[in-house]
Amino acid sequence: MDAGTNTARMITKLSPAQAFERAVQLLDTQPAGALSQAEAILTQVRGFPPAEFLACQALRRLDKPKAALPRLAALARSQPRALAVIWELAQAASEAGDAGQAIAALESLTRQQPNVATGWFLLARELRKAGRVQDAWRADLSGVHASSRDPELLAAAVAMNENRLDDSEAILKARLGRLPDDPATCRLLGEIIWRRGDMTEALALVERAVDLAPGYDLARDFLIRLLLQSNRLSEALEHAEILTGSPLNNPGHDGLMASVLVRLGDQDRAREIYERLLAQQPEQPQIWQNLGHVLKTLGRQADAIHAYRQAVTHQPTMGEAWWSLANLKTVKLGADDIAAMQAALESLEQGEATSQEDVFHLHFSLGKALEDAKDYPASFRHYELGNRLRRPMVLHDAEGFSAEVAAATNVFTSAFLAGMGEGGCRAPDPIFIVGLPRSGSTLVEQILASHSQVEGTMELAEMMIIASRLQSRVDEGEFPDFGAMANALTPADRLRLGEEYIERTRVHRHTDKPLFIDKMPNNWQHVGLIRLILPNAKIIDARRHPMACCFSGWKQHFARGQAFSYDLVDIGRYYRDYVTHMAAFDRAAPGAVHRVIYEQMVADTPGEVRRLLDHVGVPFEDACLEFWRTRRAVRTASSEQVRQPIFTDAVEHWRMFAPWLGQLEATLGDLVPHYPDMA
């Protein structure tokens, strides 16, 4: 007697309802048993739809979708509004490779249940298999729209926006356990994890959301922003190029693409995008400002001024646009501009939702305008107000930073460097220009970038990323301190890290010149690491009088990265840490660093340029003395100044503000009278 006969006899002892219930209970754990019982029921009650459906479900779980497909198609024809049948048909067709039948079923399903996101996402996958890319993209977008109405996802989003991250994370992780392939859950959970500071897991989740639903524009937009934060620029560009093909034709996608291009140094393509967006809709102050930034970088100063003025015309309280205009070092704002900025400040201060960013930008702008007008007391007052507002917005622990620098200073001694022996990547390509902002480093960069063998790039983050990753091994307890971690770096480790730096910076190199400049000033903290992993790299220390350099940095609002600069005591301590560290490294590795003293470069440009080129190891070229003629993108606050011959009026300008700089001078102490012989 076979199993089928046995099952049939058992079924006869039960009512059809009892037999069906028993078969349903077997479906998930014993699909073969469920199939057998369903078929036995069908021998007793021919064409019984629930048993037929159950048999099809069991066949699919037994990896026999092709056997289930014709039976499901027949059921769907007889019961066109049975959504569970249509859903099963769609999944069976998908698994059987019948995209046409899967698409037809899913289109029927989504017409009847447009608020069920899962149907849209599966439809998108089938459309993509069939080569209908734009239709697939629209289906993904419909899935995202449906997800936005899901009560569970709405509850998680509300909890996140109220900063109840634990509650939101619990909802999303439970949901992901039930629906592991839900793109909206992956994206939202990725944002929660990002807010907690875990970039690696956040990226993995958002990348999964995009993999599951390539037409999920909001997820791809967020992914691009995360990749930019992680300095994964090539990947960000790939995703930005995809996003610009969205059927939504969202101008924001073009704006994001332009932001990626700016980070990559492709200012001309970014300019074209901004100009196209403004041709379509000229009353966009943010786009005018972004265009101004690009034009300034390209050296088109008159056009940059026009762009910034358009921005403040369309939005008079736009503090950053006013600061961008004031920050053009060769432009002086007049009485009308001062009156307009003061009116904007009054307007902002009377508003209920004051933008602190607009306010502090306006204070910095008024400080510059009044400085140009030689009203130094009023100028200093506005600089002080701007810094006072900005300081609480940035994180800088002066005490902790000094301790970190001291730890690195104590590690990179001559004995340590000698004991580490040979190692690292021998590539001679990089030239690191280090120091403080506003120290003349852009001038040094422009001189070197005027040489036929040297390519100027920008302030690159790659060395700081590598150093931060190494420090995290200490912070996470793998090593007791920085010295133990540095000692543990094998020659192979150092070679790998050096090669990583060369590879990661390749995206910023657009010529075949053998040498390139990394002008990240903060790399002075990592000169020891540079020596370990790139022993043939050149290091230039650009230095300026401590009072002039610190005051200039304090009155300069930086877009990012210089958190120490918003307090005169903080910046004075930072300068002391820098000088102490560099002096110790000079003793540990004599001759490894070439120091350019700004005032000496101004006084004897030909002699200083020759000494600079000798250190880099390239022959003298006249173009280096006519550096202002070199056409290239310059992305620093000194971009206009290096497009004209050296001028001397800035050397002693800080003395105009000397009556208010007592705190700074006291913090710098003996560095002031001993400059430049500080080592």
PDB file of N, CA, C and O in Angstrom, residues 510-535:
ATOM      1  N   HIS A 510      44.833  64.322 -12.347  1.00  0.00           N
ATOM      2  CA  HIS A 510      44.245  64.422 -13.682  1.00  0.00           C
ATOM      3  C   HIS A 510      45.282  64.624 -14.779  1.00  0.00           C
ATOM      4  O   HIS A 510      44.923  64.880 -15.930  1.00  0.00           O
ATOM      5  N   THR A 511      46.560  64.557 -14.435  1.00  0.00           N
ATOM      6  CA  THR A 511      47.624  64.696 -15.431  1.00  0.00           C
ATOM      7  C   THR A 511      48.602  63.537 -15.257  1.00  0.00           C
ATOM      8  O   THR A 511      48.473  62.733 -14.341  1.00  0.00           O
ATOM      9  N   ASP A 512      49.595  63.485 -16.138  1.00  0.00           N
ATOM     10  CA  ASP A 512      50.626  62.442 -16.016  1.00  0.00           C
ATOM     11  C   ASP A 512      51.895  62.975 -15.349  1.00  0.00           C
ATOM     12  O   ASP A 512      52.960  62.362 -15.453  1.00  0.00           O
ATOM     13  N   LYS A 513      51.790  64.108 -14.644  1.00  0.00           N
ATOM     14  CA  LYS A 513      52.958  64.646 -13.945  1.00  0.00           C
ATOM     15  C   LYS A 513      53.389  63.677 -12.849  1.00  0.00           C
ATOM     16  O   LYS A 513      52.544  63.097 -12.170  1.00  0.00           O
ATOM     17  N   PRO A 514      54.688  63.502 -12.648  1.00  0.00           N
ATOM     18  CA  PRO A 514      55.150  62.466 -11.710  1.00  0.00           C
ATOM     19  C   PRO A 514      54.905  62.780 -10.240  1.00  0.00           C
ATOM     20  O   PRO A 514      54.835  61.870  -9.418  1.00  0.00           O
ATOM     21  N   LEU A 515      54.794  64.063  -9.889  1.00  0.00           N
ATOM     22  CA  LEU A 515      54.642  64.457  -8.495  1.00  0.00           C
ATOM     23  C   LEU A 515      53.300  65.162  -8.302  1.00  0.00           C
ATOM     24  O   LEU A 515      52.783  65.799  -9.228  1.00  0.00           O
ATOM     25  N   PHE A 516      52.744  65.051  -7.102  1.00  0.00           N
ATOM     26  CA  PHE A 516      51.503  65.763  -6.811  1.00  0.00           C
ATOM     27  C   PHE A 516      51.537  66.287  -5.376  1.00  0.00           C
ATOM     28  O   PHE A 516      52.264  65.774  -4.530  1.00  0.00           O
ATOM     29  N   ILE A 517      50.720  67.321  -5.132  1.00  0.00           N
ATOM     30  CA  ILE A 517      50.701  68.000  -3.837  1.00  0.00           C
ATOM     31  C   ILE A 517      49.456  67.596  -3.058  1.00  0.00           C
ATOM     32  O   ILE A 517      48.350  67.594  -3.581  1.00  0.00           O
ATOM     33  N   ASP A 518      49.663  67.283  -1.793  1.00  0.00           N
ATOM     34  CA  ASP A 518      48.568  67.122  -0.830  1.00  0.00           C
ATOM     35  C   ASP A 518      48.697  68.276   0.152  1.00  0.00           C
ATOM     36  O   ASP A 518      49.611  68.318   0.961  1.00  0.00           O
ATOM     37  N   LYS A 519      47.766  69.231   0.075  1.00  0.00           N
ATOM     38  CA  LYS A 519      47.905  70.457   0.865  1.00  0.00           C
ATOM     39  C   LYS A 519      47.026  70.455   2.122  1.00  0.00           C
ATOM     40  O   LYS A 519      46.611  71.512   2.592  1.00  0.00           O
ATOM     41  N   MET A 520      46.758  69.282   2.677  1.00  0.00           N
ATOM     42  CA  MET A 520      45.991  69.235   3.920  1.00  0.00           C
ATOM     43  C   MET A 520      46.869  69.760   5.056  1.00  0.00           C
ATOM     44  O   MET A 520      47.822  69.100   5.469  1.00  0.00           O
ATOM     45  N   PRO A 521      46.581  70.938   5.605  1.00  0.00           N
ATOM     46  CA  PRO A 521      47.488  71.523   6.598  1.00  0.00           C
ATOM     47  C   PRO A 521      47.612  70.679   7.867  1.00  0.00           C
ATOM     48  O   PRO A 521      48.678  70.589   8.472  1.00  0.00           O
ATOM     49  N   ASN A 522      46.496  70.025   8.252  1.00  0.00           N
ATOM     50  CA  ASN A 522      46.475  69.268   9.503  1.00  0.00           C
ATOM     51  C   ASN A 522      47.384  68.045   9.488  1.00  0.00           C
ATOM     52  O   ASN A 522      47.582  67.409  10.525  1.00  0.00           O
ATOM     53  N   ASN A 523      47.940  67.714   8.341  1.00  0.00           N
ATOM     54  CA  ASN A 523      48.839  66.556   8.267  1.00  0.00           C
ATOM     55  C   ASN A 523      50.142  66.765   9.043  1.00  0.00           C
ATOM     56  O   ASN A 523      50.935  65.825   9.163  1.00  0.00           O
ATOM     57  N   TRP A 524      50.358  67.966   9.588  1.00  0.00           N
ATOM     58  CA  TRP A 524      51.549  68.130  10.446  1.00  0.00           C
ATOM     59  C   TRP A 524      51.482  67.159  11.617  1.00  0.00           C
ATOM     60  O   TRP A 524      52.519  66.727  12.138  1.00  0.00           O
ATOM     61  N   GLN A 525      50.264  66.799  12.027  1.00  0.00           N
ATOM     62  CA  GLN A 525      50.100  65.850  13.138  1.00  0.00           C
ATOM     63  C   GLN A 525      50.602  64.455  12.764  1.00  0.00           C
ATOM     64  O   GLN A 525      50.848  63.634  13.645  1.00  0.00           O
ATOM     65  N   HIS A 526      50.746  64.175  11.464  1.00  0.00           N
ATOM     66  CA  HIS A 526      51.028  62.820  10.993  1.00  0.00           C
ATOM     67  C   HIS A 526      52.350  62.712  10.234  1.00  0.00           C
ATOM     68  O   HIS A 526      52.545  61.774   9.472  1.00  0.00           O
ATOM     69  N   VAL A 527      53.260  63.662  10.472  1.00  0.00           N
ATOM     70  CA  VAL A 527      54.529  63.603   9.732  1.00  0.00           C
ATOM     71  C   VAL A 527      55.298  62.323  10.061  1.00  0.00           C
ATOM     72  O   VAL A 527      55.981  61.755   9.195  1.00  0.00           O
ATOM     73  N   GLY A 528      55.200  61.843  11.292  1.00  0.00           N
ATOM     74  CA  GLY A 528      55.873  60.588  11.648  1.00  0.00           C
ATOM     75  C   GLY A 528      55.298  59.413  10.881  1.00  0.00           C
ATOM     76  O   GLY A 528      56.038  58.552  10.371  1.00  0.00           O
ATOM     77  N   LEU A 529      53.979  59.360  10.789  1.00  0.00           N
ATOM     78  CA  LEU A 529      53.331  58.298  10.031  1.00  0.00           C
ATOM     79  C   LEU A 529      53.701  58.391   8.557  1.00  0.00           C
ATOM     80  O   LEU A 529      53.963  57.362   7.903  1.00  0.00           O
ATOM     81  N   ILE A 530      53.724  59.599   8.005  1.00  0.00           N
ATOM     82  CA  ILE A 530      54.127  59.777   6.608  1.00  0.00           C
ATOM     83  C   ILE A 530      55.519  59.207   6.384  1.00  0.00           C
ATOM     84  O   ILE A 530      55.772  58.497   5.404  1.00  0.00           O
ATOM     85  N   ARG A 531      56.413  59.486   7.317  1.00  0.00           N
ATOM     86  CA  ARG A 531      57.788  58.982   7.205  1.00  0.00           C
ATOM     87  C   ARG A 531      57.821  57.451   7.207  1.00  0.00           C
ATOM     88  O   ARG A 531      58.632  56.843   6.501  1.00  0.00           O
ATOM     89  N   LEU A 532      56.926  56.831   7.993  1.00  0.00           N
ATOM     90  CA  LEU A 532      56.911  55.370   8.086  1.00  0.00           C
ATOM     91  C   LEU A 532      56.353  54.711   6.831  1.00  0.00           C
ATOM     92  O   LEU A 532      56.865  53.679   6.400  1.00  0.00           O
ATOM     93  N   ILE A 533      55.284  55.274   6.271  1.00  0.00           N
ATOM     94  CA  ILE A 533      54.610  54.561   5.181  1.00  0.00           C
ATOM     95  C   ILE A 533      54.947  55.107   3.796  1.00  0.00           C
ATOM     96  O   ILE A 533      54.732  54.422   2.798  1.00  0.00           O
ATOM     97  N   LEU A 534      55.486  56.333   3.732  1.00  0.00           N
ATOM     98  CA  LEU A 534      55.884  56.937   2.450  1.00  0.00           C
ATOM     99  C   LEU A 534      57.247  57.605   2.639  1.00  0.00           C
ATOM    100  O   LEU A 534      57.364  58.834   2.625  1.00  0.00           O
ATOM    101  N   PRO A 535      58.293  56.808   2.835  1.00  0.00           N
ATOM    102  CA  PRO A 535      59.599  57.383   3.204  1.00  0.00           C
ATOM    103  C   PRO A 535      60.199  58.319   2.166  1.00  0.00           C
ATOM    104  O   PRO A 535      61.047  59.142   2.505  1.00  0.00           O
TER     105      PRO A 535
END
